[in-house]
PDB file of C-alpha atoms in Angstrom:
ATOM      1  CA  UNK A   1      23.928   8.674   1.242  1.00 82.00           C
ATOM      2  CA  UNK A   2      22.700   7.432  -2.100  1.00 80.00           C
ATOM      3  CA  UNK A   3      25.461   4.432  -1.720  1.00 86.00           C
ATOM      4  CA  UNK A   4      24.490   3.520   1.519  1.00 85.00           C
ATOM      5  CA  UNK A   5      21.322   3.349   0.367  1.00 82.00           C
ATOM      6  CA  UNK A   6      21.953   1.410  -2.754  1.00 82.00           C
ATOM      7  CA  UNK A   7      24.137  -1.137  -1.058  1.00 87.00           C
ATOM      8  CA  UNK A   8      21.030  -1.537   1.742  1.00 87.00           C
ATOM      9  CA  UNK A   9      18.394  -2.148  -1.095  1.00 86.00           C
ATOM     10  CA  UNK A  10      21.262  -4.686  -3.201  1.00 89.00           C
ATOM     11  CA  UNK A  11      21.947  -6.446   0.424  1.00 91.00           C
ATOM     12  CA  UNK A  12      17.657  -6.507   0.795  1.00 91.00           C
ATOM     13  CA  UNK A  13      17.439  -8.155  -2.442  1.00 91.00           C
ATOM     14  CA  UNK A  14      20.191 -10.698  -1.634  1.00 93.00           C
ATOM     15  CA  UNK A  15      18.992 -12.010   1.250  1.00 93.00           C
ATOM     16  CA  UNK A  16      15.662 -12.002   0.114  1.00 93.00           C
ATOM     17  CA  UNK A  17      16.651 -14.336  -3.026  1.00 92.00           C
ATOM     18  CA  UNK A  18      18.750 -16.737  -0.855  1.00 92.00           C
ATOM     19  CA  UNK A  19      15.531 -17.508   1.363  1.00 91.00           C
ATOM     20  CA  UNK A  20      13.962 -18.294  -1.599  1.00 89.00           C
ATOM     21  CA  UNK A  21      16.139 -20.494  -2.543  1.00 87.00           C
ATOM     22  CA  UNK A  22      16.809 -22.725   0.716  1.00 87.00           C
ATOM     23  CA  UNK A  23      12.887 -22.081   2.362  1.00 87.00           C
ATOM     24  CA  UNK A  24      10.041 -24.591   1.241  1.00 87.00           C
ATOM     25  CA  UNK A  25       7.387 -23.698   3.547  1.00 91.00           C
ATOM     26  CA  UNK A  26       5.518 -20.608   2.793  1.00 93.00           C
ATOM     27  CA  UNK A  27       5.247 -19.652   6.680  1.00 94.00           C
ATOM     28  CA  UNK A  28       8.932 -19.914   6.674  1.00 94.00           C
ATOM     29  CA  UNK A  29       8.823 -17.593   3.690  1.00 95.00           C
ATOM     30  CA  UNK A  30       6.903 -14.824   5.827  1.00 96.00           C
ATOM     31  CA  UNK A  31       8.807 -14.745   8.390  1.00 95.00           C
ATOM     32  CA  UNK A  32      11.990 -14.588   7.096  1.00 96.00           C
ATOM     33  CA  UNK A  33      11.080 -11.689   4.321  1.00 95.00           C
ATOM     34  CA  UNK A  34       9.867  -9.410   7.631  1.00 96.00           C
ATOM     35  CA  UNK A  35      13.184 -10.030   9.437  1.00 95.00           C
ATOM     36  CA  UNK A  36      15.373  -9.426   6.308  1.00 96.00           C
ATOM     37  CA  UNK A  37      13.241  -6.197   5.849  1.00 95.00           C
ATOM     38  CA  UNK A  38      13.874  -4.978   8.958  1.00 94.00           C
ATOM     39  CA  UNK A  39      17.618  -6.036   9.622  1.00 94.00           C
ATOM     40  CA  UNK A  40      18.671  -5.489   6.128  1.00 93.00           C
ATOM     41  CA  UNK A  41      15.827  -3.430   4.599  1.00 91.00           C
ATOM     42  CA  UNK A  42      16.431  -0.357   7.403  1.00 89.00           C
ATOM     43  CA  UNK A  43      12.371  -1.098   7.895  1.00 94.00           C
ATOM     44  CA  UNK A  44      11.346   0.071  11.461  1.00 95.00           C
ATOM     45  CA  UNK A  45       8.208  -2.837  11.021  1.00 96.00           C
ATOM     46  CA  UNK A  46       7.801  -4.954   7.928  1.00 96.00           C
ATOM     47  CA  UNK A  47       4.384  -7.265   8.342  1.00 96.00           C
ATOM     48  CA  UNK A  48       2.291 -10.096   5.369  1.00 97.00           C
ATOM     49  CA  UNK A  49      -0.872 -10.094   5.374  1.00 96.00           C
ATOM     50  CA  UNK A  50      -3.584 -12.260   3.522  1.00 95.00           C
ATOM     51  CA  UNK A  51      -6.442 -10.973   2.039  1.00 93.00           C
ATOM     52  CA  UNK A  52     -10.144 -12.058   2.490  1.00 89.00           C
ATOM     53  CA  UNK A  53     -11.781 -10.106  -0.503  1.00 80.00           C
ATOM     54  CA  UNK A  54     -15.544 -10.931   0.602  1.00 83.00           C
ATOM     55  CA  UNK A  55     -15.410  -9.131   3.820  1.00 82.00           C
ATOM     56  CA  UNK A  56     -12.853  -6.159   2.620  1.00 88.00           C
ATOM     57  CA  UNK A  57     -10.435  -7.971   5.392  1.00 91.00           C
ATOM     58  CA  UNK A  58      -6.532  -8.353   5.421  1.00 93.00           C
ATOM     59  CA  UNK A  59      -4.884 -10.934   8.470  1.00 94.00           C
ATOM     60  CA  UNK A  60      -1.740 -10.287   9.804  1.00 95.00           C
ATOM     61  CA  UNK A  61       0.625 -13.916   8.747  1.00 95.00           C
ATOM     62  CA  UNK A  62       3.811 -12.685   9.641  1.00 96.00           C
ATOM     63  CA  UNK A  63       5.401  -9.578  10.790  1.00 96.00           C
ATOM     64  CA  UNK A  64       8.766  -8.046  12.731  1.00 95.00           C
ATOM     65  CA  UNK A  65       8.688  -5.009  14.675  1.00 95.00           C
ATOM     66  CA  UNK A  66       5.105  -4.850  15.708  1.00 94.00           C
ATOM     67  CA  UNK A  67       4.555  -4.426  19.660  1.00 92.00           C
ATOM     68  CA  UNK A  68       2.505  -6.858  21.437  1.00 91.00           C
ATOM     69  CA  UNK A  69      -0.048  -4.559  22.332  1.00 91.00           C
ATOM     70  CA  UNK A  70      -1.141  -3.571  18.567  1.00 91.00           C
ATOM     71  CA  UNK A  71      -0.964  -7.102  17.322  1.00 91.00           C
ATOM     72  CA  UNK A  72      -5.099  -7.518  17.528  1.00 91.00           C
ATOM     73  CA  UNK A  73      -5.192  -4.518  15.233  1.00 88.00           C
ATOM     74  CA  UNK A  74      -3.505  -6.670  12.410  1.00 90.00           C
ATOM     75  CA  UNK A  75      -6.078  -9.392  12.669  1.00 88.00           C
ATOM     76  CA  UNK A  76      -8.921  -9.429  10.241  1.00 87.00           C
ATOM     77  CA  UNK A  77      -8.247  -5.788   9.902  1.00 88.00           C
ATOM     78  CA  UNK A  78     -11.184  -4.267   7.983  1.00 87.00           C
ATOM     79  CA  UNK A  79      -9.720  -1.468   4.763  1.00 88.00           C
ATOM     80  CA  UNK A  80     -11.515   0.840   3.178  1.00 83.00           C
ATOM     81  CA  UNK A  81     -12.428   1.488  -0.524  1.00 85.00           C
ATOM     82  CA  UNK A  82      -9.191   3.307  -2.076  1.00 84.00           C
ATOM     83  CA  UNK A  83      -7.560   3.201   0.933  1.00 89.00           C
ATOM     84  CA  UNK A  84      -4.117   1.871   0.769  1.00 92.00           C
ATOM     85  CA  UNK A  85      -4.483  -2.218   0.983  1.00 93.00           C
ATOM     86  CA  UNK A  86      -7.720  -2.063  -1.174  1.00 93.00           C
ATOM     87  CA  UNK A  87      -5.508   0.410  -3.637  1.00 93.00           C
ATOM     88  CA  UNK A  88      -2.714  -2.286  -3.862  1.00 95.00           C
ATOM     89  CA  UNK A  89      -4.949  -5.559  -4.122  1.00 94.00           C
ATOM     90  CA  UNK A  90      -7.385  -3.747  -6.262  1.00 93.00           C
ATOM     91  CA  UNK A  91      -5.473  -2.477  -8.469  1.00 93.00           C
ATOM     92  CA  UNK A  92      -2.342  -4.799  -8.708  1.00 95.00           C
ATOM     93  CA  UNK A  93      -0.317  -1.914  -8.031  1.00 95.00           C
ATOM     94  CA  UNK A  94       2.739  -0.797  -5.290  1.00 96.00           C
ATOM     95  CA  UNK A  95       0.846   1.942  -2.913  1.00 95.00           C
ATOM     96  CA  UNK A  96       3.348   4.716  -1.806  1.00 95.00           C
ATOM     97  CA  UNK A  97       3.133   7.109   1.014  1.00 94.00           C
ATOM     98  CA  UNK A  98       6.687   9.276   1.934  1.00 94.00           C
ATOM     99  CA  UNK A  99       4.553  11.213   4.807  1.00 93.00           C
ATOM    100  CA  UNK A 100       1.846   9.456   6.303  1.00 90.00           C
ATOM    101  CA  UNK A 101       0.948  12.786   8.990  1.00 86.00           C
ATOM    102  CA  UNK A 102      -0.681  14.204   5.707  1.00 86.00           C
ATOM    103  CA  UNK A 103      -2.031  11.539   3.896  1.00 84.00           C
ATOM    104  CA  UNK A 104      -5.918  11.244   4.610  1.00 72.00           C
ATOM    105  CA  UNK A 105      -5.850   7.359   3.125  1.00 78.00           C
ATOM    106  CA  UNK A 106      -4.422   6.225   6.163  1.00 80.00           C
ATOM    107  CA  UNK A 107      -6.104   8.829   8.810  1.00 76.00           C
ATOM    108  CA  UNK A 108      -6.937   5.435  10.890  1.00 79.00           C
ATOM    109  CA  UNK A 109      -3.549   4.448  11.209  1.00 83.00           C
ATOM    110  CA  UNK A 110      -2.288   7.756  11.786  1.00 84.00           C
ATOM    111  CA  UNK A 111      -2.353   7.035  15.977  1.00 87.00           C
ATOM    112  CA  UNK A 112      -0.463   3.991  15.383  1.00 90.00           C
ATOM    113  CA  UNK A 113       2.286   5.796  12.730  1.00 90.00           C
ATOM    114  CA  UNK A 114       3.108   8.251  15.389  1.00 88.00           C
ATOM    115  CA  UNK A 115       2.765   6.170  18.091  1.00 89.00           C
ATOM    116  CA  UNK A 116       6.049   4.329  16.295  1.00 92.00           C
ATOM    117  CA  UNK A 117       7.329   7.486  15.113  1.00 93.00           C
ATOM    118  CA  UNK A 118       6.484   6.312  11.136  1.00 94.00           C
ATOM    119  CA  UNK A 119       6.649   8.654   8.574  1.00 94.00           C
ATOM    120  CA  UNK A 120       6.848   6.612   5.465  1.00 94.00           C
ATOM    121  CA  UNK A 121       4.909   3.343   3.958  1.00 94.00           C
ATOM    122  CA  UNK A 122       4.750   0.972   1.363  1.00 96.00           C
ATOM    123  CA  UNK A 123       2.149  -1.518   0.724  1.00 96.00           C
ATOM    124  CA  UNK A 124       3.357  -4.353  -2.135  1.00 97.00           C
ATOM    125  CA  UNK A 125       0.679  -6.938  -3.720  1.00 97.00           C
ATOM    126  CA  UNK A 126       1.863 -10.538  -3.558  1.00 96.00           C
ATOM    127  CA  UNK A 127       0.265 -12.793  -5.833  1.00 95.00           C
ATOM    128  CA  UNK A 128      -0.025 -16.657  -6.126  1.00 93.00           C
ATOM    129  CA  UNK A 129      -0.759 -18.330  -9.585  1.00 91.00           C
ATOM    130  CA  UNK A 130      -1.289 -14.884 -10.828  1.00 92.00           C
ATOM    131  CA  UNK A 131      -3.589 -13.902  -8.000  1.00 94.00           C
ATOM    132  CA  UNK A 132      -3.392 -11.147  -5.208  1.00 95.00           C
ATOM    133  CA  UNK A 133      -3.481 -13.325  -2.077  1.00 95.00           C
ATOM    134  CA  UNK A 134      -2.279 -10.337   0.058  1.00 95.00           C
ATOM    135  CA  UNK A 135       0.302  -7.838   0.642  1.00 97.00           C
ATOM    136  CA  UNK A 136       3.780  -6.673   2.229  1.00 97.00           C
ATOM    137  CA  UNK A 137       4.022  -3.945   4.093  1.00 96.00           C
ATOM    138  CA  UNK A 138       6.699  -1.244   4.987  1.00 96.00           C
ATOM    139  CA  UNK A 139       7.244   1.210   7.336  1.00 95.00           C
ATOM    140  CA  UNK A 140       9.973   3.742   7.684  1.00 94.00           C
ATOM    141  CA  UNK A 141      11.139   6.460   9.900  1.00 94.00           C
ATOM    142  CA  UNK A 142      12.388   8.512   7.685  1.00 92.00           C
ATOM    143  CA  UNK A 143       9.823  11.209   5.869  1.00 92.00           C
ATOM    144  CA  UNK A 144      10.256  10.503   2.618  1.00 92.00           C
ATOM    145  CA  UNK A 145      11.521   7.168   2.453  1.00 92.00           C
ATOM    146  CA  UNK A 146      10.706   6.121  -1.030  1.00 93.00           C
ATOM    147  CA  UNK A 147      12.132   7.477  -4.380  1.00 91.00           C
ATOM    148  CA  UNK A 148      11.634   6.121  -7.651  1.00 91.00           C
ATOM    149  CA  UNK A 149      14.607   3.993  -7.030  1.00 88.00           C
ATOM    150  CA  UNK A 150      13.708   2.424  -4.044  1.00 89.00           C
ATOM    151  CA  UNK A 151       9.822   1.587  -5.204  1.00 93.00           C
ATOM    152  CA  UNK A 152      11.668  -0.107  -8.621  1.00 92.00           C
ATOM    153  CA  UNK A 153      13.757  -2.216  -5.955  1.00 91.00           C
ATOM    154  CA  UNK A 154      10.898  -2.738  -3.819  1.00 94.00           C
ATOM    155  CA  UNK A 155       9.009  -4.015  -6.206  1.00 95.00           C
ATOM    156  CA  UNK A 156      11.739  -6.541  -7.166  1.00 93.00           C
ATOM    157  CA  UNK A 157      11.341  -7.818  -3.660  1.00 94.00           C
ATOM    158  CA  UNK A 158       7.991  -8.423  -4.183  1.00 95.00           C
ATOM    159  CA  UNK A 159       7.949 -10.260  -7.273  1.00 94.00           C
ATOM    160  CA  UNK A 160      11.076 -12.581  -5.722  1.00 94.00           C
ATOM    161  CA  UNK A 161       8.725 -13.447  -2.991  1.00 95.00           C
ATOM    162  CA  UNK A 162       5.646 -14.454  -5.279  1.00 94.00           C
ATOM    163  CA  UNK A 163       8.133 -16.082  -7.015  1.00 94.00           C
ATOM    164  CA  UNK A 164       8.882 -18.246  -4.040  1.00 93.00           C
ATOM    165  CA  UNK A 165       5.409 -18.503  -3.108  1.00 94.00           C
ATOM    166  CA  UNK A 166       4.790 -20.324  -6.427  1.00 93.00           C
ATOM    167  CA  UNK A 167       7.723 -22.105  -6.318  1.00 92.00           C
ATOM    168  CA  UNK A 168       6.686 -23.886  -2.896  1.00 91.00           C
ATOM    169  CA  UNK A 169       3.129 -24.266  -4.335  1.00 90.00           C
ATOM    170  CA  UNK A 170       4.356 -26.300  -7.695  1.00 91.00           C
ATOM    171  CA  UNK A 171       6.599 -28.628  -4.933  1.00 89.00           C
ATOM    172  CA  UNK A 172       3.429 -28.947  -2.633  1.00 86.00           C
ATOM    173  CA  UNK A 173       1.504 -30.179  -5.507  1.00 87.00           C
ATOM    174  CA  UNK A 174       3.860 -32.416  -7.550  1.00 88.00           C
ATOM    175  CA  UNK A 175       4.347 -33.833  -3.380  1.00 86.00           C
ATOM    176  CA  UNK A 176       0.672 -34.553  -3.822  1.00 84.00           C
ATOM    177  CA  UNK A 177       0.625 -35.348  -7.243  1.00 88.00           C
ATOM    178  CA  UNK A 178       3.578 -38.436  -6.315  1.00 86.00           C
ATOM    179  CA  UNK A 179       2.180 -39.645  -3.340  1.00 86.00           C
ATOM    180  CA  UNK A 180      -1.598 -40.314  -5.126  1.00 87.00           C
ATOM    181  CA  UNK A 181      -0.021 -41.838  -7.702  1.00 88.00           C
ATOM    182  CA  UNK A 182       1.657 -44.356  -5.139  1.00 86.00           C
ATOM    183  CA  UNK A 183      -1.371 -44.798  -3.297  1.00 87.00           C
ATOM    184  CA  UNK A 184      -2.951 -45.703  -6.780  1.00 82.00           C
ATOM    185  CA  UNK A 185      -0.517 -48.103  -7.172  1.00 83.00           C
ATOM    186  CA  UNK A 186      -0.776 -49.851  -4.171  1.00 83.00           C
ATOM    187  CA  UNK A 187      -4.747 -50.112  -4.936  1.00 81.00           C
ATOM    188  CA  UNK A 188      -4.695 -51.152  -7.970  1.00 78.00           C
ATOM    189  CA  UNK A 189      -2.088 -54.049  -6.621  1.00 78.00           C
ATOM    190  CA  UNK A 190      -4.628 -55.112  -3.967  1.00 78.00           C
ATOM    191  CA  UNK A 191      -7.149 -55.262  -6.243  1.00 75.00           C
ATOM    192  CA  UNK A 192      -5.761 -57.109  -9.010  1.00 73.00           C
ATOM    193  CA  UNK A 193      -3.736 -59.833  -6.172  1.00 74.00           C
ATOM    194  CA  UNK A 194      -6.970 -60.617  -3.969  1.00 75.00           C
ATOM    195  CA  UNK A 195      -8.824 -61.123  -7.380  1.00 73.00           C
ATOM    196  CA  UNK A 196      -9.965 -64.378  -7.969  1.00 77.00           C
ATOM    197  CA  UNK A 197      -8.800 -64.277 -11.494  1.00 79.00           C
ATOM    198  CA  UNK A 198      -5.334 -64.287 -13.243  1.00 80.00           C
ATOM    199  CA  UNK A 199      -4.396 -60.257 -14.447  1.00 78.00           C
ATOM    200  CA  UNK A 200      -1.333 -60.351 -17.000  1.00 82.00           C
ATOM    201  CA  UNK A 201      -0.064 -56.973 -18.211  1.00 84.00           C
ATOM    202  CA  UNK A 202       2.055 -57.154 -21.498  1.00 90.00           C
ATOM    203  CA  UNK A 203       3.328 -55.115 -23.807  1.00 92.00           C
ATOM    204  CA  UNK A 204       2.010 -55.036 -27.719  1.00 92.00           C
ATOM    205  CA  UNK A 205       5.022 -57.649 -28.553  1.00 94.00           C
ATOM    206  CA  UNK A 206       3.692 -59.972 -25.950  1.00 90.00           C
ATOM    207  CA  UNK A 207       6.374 -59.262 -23.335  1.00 93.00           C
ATOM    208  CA  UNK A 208       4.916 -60.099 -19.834  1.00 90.00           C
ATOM    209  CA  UNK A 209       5.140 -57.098 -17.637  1.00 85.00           C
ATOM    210  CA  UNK A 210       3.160 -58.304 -14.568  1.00 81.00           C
ATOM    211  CA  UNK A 211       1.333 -61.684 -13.784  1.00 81.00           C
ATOM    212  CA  UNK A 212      -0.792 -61.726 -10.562  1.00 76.00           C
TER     213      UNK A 212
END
């Protein structure tokens, strides 16, 4: 059992880091660190949220295994002081629960938990530039899911995909950063070729570089 479960966790981690990787869009990133989770992970529903820290809020972006129905719950979904997402974004920290039937932080999900026969959750910060922007969320079936172990693995996961996240932010903004400075270029062209006088550019030797 514990080498099953090893070679699950190592197999999570792999496919995890090979997303990274391969995906540049952050959406992409979502979606595919839910379906890993689930089809490698052994996670009945694995869902991202984002956090909106004013209003105590956290928005479904991306999630696998969630039925139609509950979706709405997910949106905009309102958490509670010390509860478990204001635990993990709050504090920075990986919020465990190995049997959620007895756990009163999560007494408001407890219909949905048994409605999918969960026993077990995680809840993982993800950070970008250093900051919580939201979290990642597991569910199990098993009662007792998480050992030391599996949180140290877990939280491996986690850090690969703010990793990524960060990754595809620096690209996004050197993209930016490349494209303004082209855009400059062609200004600064227009206005130094429809000027009415002569603009030389030359080097301290006196080697011409540019001559409108």
């Amino acid at each position: 059992e514990k080498l099953k479960k090893a070679n699950r966790l190592y197999a999570f981690i792999s496919h995890i880091n090979k997303t990274i990787t391969h995906v540049r869009d952050e959406q992409k990133l979502f979606n595919d660190a839910c379906r890993i989770a689930h089809d490698y992970g052994n996670f009945k529903i694995a869902w991202i949220g984002k956090t909106n820290i004013g209003k105590k809020e956290i928005n479904l972006v991306d999630q696998y295994g969630i039925d139609a129905i509950s979706l709405p719950k997910f949106a905009n979904a309102p958490y509670e002081k010390n509860g478990p997402q204001d635990y993990a974004i709050s504090k920075g920290k990986t919020y465990i629960c190995n049997d959620i039937e007895k756990d009163l932080k999560v007494i408001k999900w407890r219909d949905f938990a048994l409605k999918n026969q969960i026993c077990s959750c995680a809840v993982l910060p993800l950070k970008k530039a250093g900051i919580i922007i939201g979290t990642f969320n597991l569910y199990s079936t098993e009662l007792n899911f998480f050992d030391a172990t599996e949180i140290k693995m877990l939280e491996e996961v986690a850090a690969d995909i703010t990793f990524g996240i960060d990754l595809i932010e620096k690209e996004k903004k050197q993209k930016e950063t490349e494209e303004l400075i082209v855009e400059n270029e062609k200004r600064f062209r227009a206005l130094i070729e429809h000027s009415a006088d002569m603009v030389t550019i030359s080097a301290p030797d006196g080697t011409l570089h540019y001559g409108s």
